[in-house]
Tab-separated table of C-alpha atoms in Angstrom:
chain	number	residue	atom	x	y	z
A	1	MET	CA	-11.140	0.043	12.408
A	2	LYS	CA	-8.334	-2.443	11.859
A	3	SER	CA	-6.600	-1.811	8.531
A	4	ALA	CA	-3.725	-3.341	6.530
A	5	LEU	CA	-1.759	-1.188	4.086
A	6	PHE	CA	0.067	-2.529	1.011
A	7	VAL	CA	2.338	-0.116	-0.858
A	8	ASP	CA	3.489	-0.900	-4.422
A	9	PHE	CA	6.497	1.419	-4.076
A	10	ASP	CA	7.841	1.179	-7.658
A	11	ASN	CA	4.325	1.875	-9.145
A	12	VAL	CA	3.560	4.818	-6.906
A	13	TYR	CA	7.006	6.412	-7.050
A	14	SER	CA	7.239	6.167	-10.880
A	15	GLY	CA	3.690	7.503	-11.281
A	16	LEU	CA	4.516	10.450	-9.052
A	17	ARG	CA	7.783	11.042	-10.844
A	18	LYS	CA	5.956	11.405	-14.160
A	19	LEU	CA	3.815	14.140	-12.550
A	20	ASP	CA	6.345	15.925	-10.269
A	21	GLN	CA	9.790	14.842	-9.091
A	22	ALA	CA	9.443	16.738	-5.864
A	23	SER	CA	6.196	14.932	-4.982
A	24	ALA	CA	7.847	11.566	-5.753
A	25	ASP	CA	10.786	12.393	-3.440
A	26	ARG	CA	8.407	13.541	-0.677
A	27	PHE	CA	6.438	10.247	-0.951
A	28	ALA	CA	9.644	8.290	-0.768
A	29	ARG	CA	11.479	10.210	1.922
A	30	ARG	CA	8.635	11.187	4.239
A	31	PRO	CA	6.162	8.325	4.442
A	32	GLN	CA	5.017	9.214	7.851
A	33	GLU	CA	3.415	12.375	6.499
A	34	TRP	CA	1.085	10.566	4.097
A	35	MET	CA	0.600	7.848	6.722
A	36	ASN	CA	-0.729	10.580	9.061
A	37	TRP	CA	-3.181	11.667	6.337
A	38	ILE	CA	-4.370	8.016	5.904
A	39	ILE	CA	-4.874	7.589	9.601
A	40	ASP	CA	-6.347	11.004	10.448
A	41	SER	CA	-8.007	12.322	7.270
A	42	LEU	CA	-9.027	9.540	4.903
A	43	ALA	CA	-12.696	9.116	5.336
A	44	LEU	CA	-13.947	6.117	7.300
A	45	PRO	CA	-16.982	4.179	6.014
A	46	GLU	CA	-20.380	5.275	7.189
A	47	HIS	CA	-21.131	2.233	9.183
A	48	VAL	CA	-18.120	2.767	11.501
A	49	ALA	CA	-19.044	3.943	14.974
A	50	GLU	CA	-18.708	7.671	15.699
A	51	GLY	CA	-15.355	8.467	17.236
A	52	ALA	CA	-13.736	5.323	15.787
A	53	ARG	CA	-10.283	5.596	14.345
A	54	ARG	CA	-8.430	3.801	11.630
A	55	ARG	CA	-5.600	1.695	13.044
A	56	VAL	CA	-3.086	0.644	10.486
A	57	LEU	CA	-1.901	-2.575	12.060
A	58	VAL	CA	-0.012	-3.852	9.041
A	59	ARG	CA	2.227	-1.623	6.945
A	60	ARG	CA	3.954	-3.350	4.069
A	61	CYS	CA	6.083	-1.712	1.327
A	62	TYR	CA	7.082	-3.726	-1.665
A	63	LEU	CA	10.077	-2.379	-3.524
A	64	ASN	CA	12.842	-3.218	-5.959
A	65	PRO	CA	16.010	-3.009	-3.784
A	66	GLN	CA	18.290	-2.597	-6.773
A	67	ALA	CA	16.521	0.591	-7.845
A	68	TYR	CA	15.210	2.042	-4.628
A	69	GLN	CA	17.476	0.929	-1.780
A	70	ARG	CA	18.088	4.523	-0.761
A	71	PHE	CA	14.456	4.946	0.381
A	72	ARG	CA	14.407	1.898	2.826
A	73	PRO	CA	15.456	3.856	5.887
A	74	SER	CA	12.480	6.255	5.600
A	75	PHE	CA	9.998	3.409	5.444
A	76	ASN	CA	11.706	1.498	8.260
A	77	LEU	CA	11.369	4.598	10.487
A	78	ALA	CA	7.674	4.897	9.557
A	79	GLY	CA	7.073	1.344	10.847
A	80	PHE	CA	6.887	-0.423	7.501
A	81	GLU	CA	7.842	-4.033	6.876
A	82	ILE	CA	9.766	-3.900	3.593
A	83	ILE	CA	9.454	-6.760	1.196
A	84	ASP	CA	12.177	-6.883	-1.416
A	85	CYS	CA	10.929	-7.571	-4.961
A	86	PRO	CA	14.057	-7.475	-7.172
A	87	ALA	CA	13.908	-7.376	-10.967
A	88	LEU	CA	13.365	-10.810	-12.446
A	89	THR	CA	13.648	-9.976	-16.112
A	90	GLY	CA	15.948	-7.948	-18.404
A	91	GLU	CA	13.190	-5.311	-18.716
A	92	GLY	CA	13.187	-4.830	-14.888
A	93	LYS	CA	9.871	-6.632	-14.187
A	94	THR	CA	9.404	-7.642	-10.587
A	95	SER	CA	7.083	-10.004	-8.770
A	96	THR	CA	5.548	-7.303	-6.588
A	97	ASP	CA	1.964	-7.989	-7.668
A	98	ILE	CA	2.050	-11.638	-6.758
A	99	HIS	CA	3.791	-10.942	-3.421
A	100	MET	CA	1.133	-8.380	-2.537
A	101	VAL	CA	-1.784	-10.575	-3.589
A	102	LEU	CA	-0.471	-13.556	-1.586
A	103	ASP	CA	0.045	-11.433	1.467
A	104	ILE	CA	-3.429	-9.941	1.163
A	105	VAL	CA	-5.055	-13.399	0.876
A	106	ASP	CA	-3.059	-14.563	3.857
A	107	LEU	CA	-4.269	-11.624	6.012
A	108	LEU	CA	-7.882	-12.109	4.824
A	109	GLN	CA	-7.920	-15.268	6.865
A	110	HIS	CA	-5.911	-13.945	9.790
A	111	GLU	CA	-7.387	-14.200	13.273
A	112	ALA	CA	-7.134	-10.427	13.648
A	113	HIS	CA	-9.963	-10.003	11.210
A	114	TYR	CA	-8.802	-6.882	9.372
A	115	ASP	CA	-11.736	-4.651	8.451
A	116	GLU	CA	-10.058	-2.744	5.701
A	117	PHE	CA	-7.393	-3.443	3.108
A	118	ILE	CA	-5.657	-0.422	1.610
A	119	VAL	CA	-3.825	-0.913	-1.680
A	120	PHE	CA	-1.585	1.961	-2.741
A	121	SER	CA	-1.002	1.182	-6.408
A	122	ALA	CA	-2.451	2.107	-9.832
A	123	ASP	CA	-1.974	-1.442	-11.136
A	124	ALA	CA	-5.148	-2.957	-12.464
A	125	ASP	CA	-3.746	-6.443	-11.707
A	126	PHE	CA	-5.152	-6.046	-8.180
A	127	THR	CA	-8.811	-5.994	-9.341
A	128	PRO	CA	-9.477	-9.747	-8.779
A	129	VAL	CA	-8.156	-9.728	-5.179
A	130	LEU	CA	-10.145	-6.552	-4.420
A	131	ARG	CA	-13.237	-8.366	-5.619
A	132	LYS	CA	-12.345	-11.301	-3.350
A	133	LEU	CA	-12.021	-9.001	-0.388
A	134	ARG	CA	-15.413	-7.446	-1.034
A	135	ARG	CA	-16.992	-10.944	-1.266
A	136	TRP	CA	-15.571	-11.504	2.235
A	137	ASP	CA	-17.264	-8.274	3.340
A	138	ARG	CA	-14.039	-6.315	3.805
A	139	ARG	CA	-13.614	-2.682	2.999
A	140	THR	CA	-11.236	-1.980	0.155
A	141	THR	CA	-9.507	1.320	-0.409
A	142	VAL	CA	-7.310	1.984	-3.431
A	143	LEU	CA	-4.976	4.919	-3.599
A	144	ALA	CA	-3.669	5.512	-7.063
A	145	ILE	CA	-1.475	8.091	-8.750
A	146	GLY	CA	-2.144	9.668	-12.154
A	147	PHE	CA	-5.939	9.344	-12.361
A	148	PRO	CA	-8.444	12.185	-12.337
């Protein structure tokens, strides 16, 4: 199964940090560990042929370089393309959401025909694009921090 992964780093890291600093640091410093879980242990849909595997062909991490520059090397080593989303306001707001949505829509029409789009974020702003993906008959998987 061909998958594309989009990580909202700031959202995930800050959510984990509220729960447990050590978990946040593990997420940021050892992304290959949780990537292995996504590839090897995250359940595949029932319609996928027996013996099929998830192939994460696109790995994109969106982060604020002013706040999280120190974590770039870990994601580079894990094969991620890093998209810088610097703060655009005095309150530290970035344009991560719109960057992710535009990239998702671009890949929706890509010739590779990705079967699954994985969004690693607890941001509800992604709901409309997730609905669009489902209308195009693509599997959507959301990994979120801080929800029961």
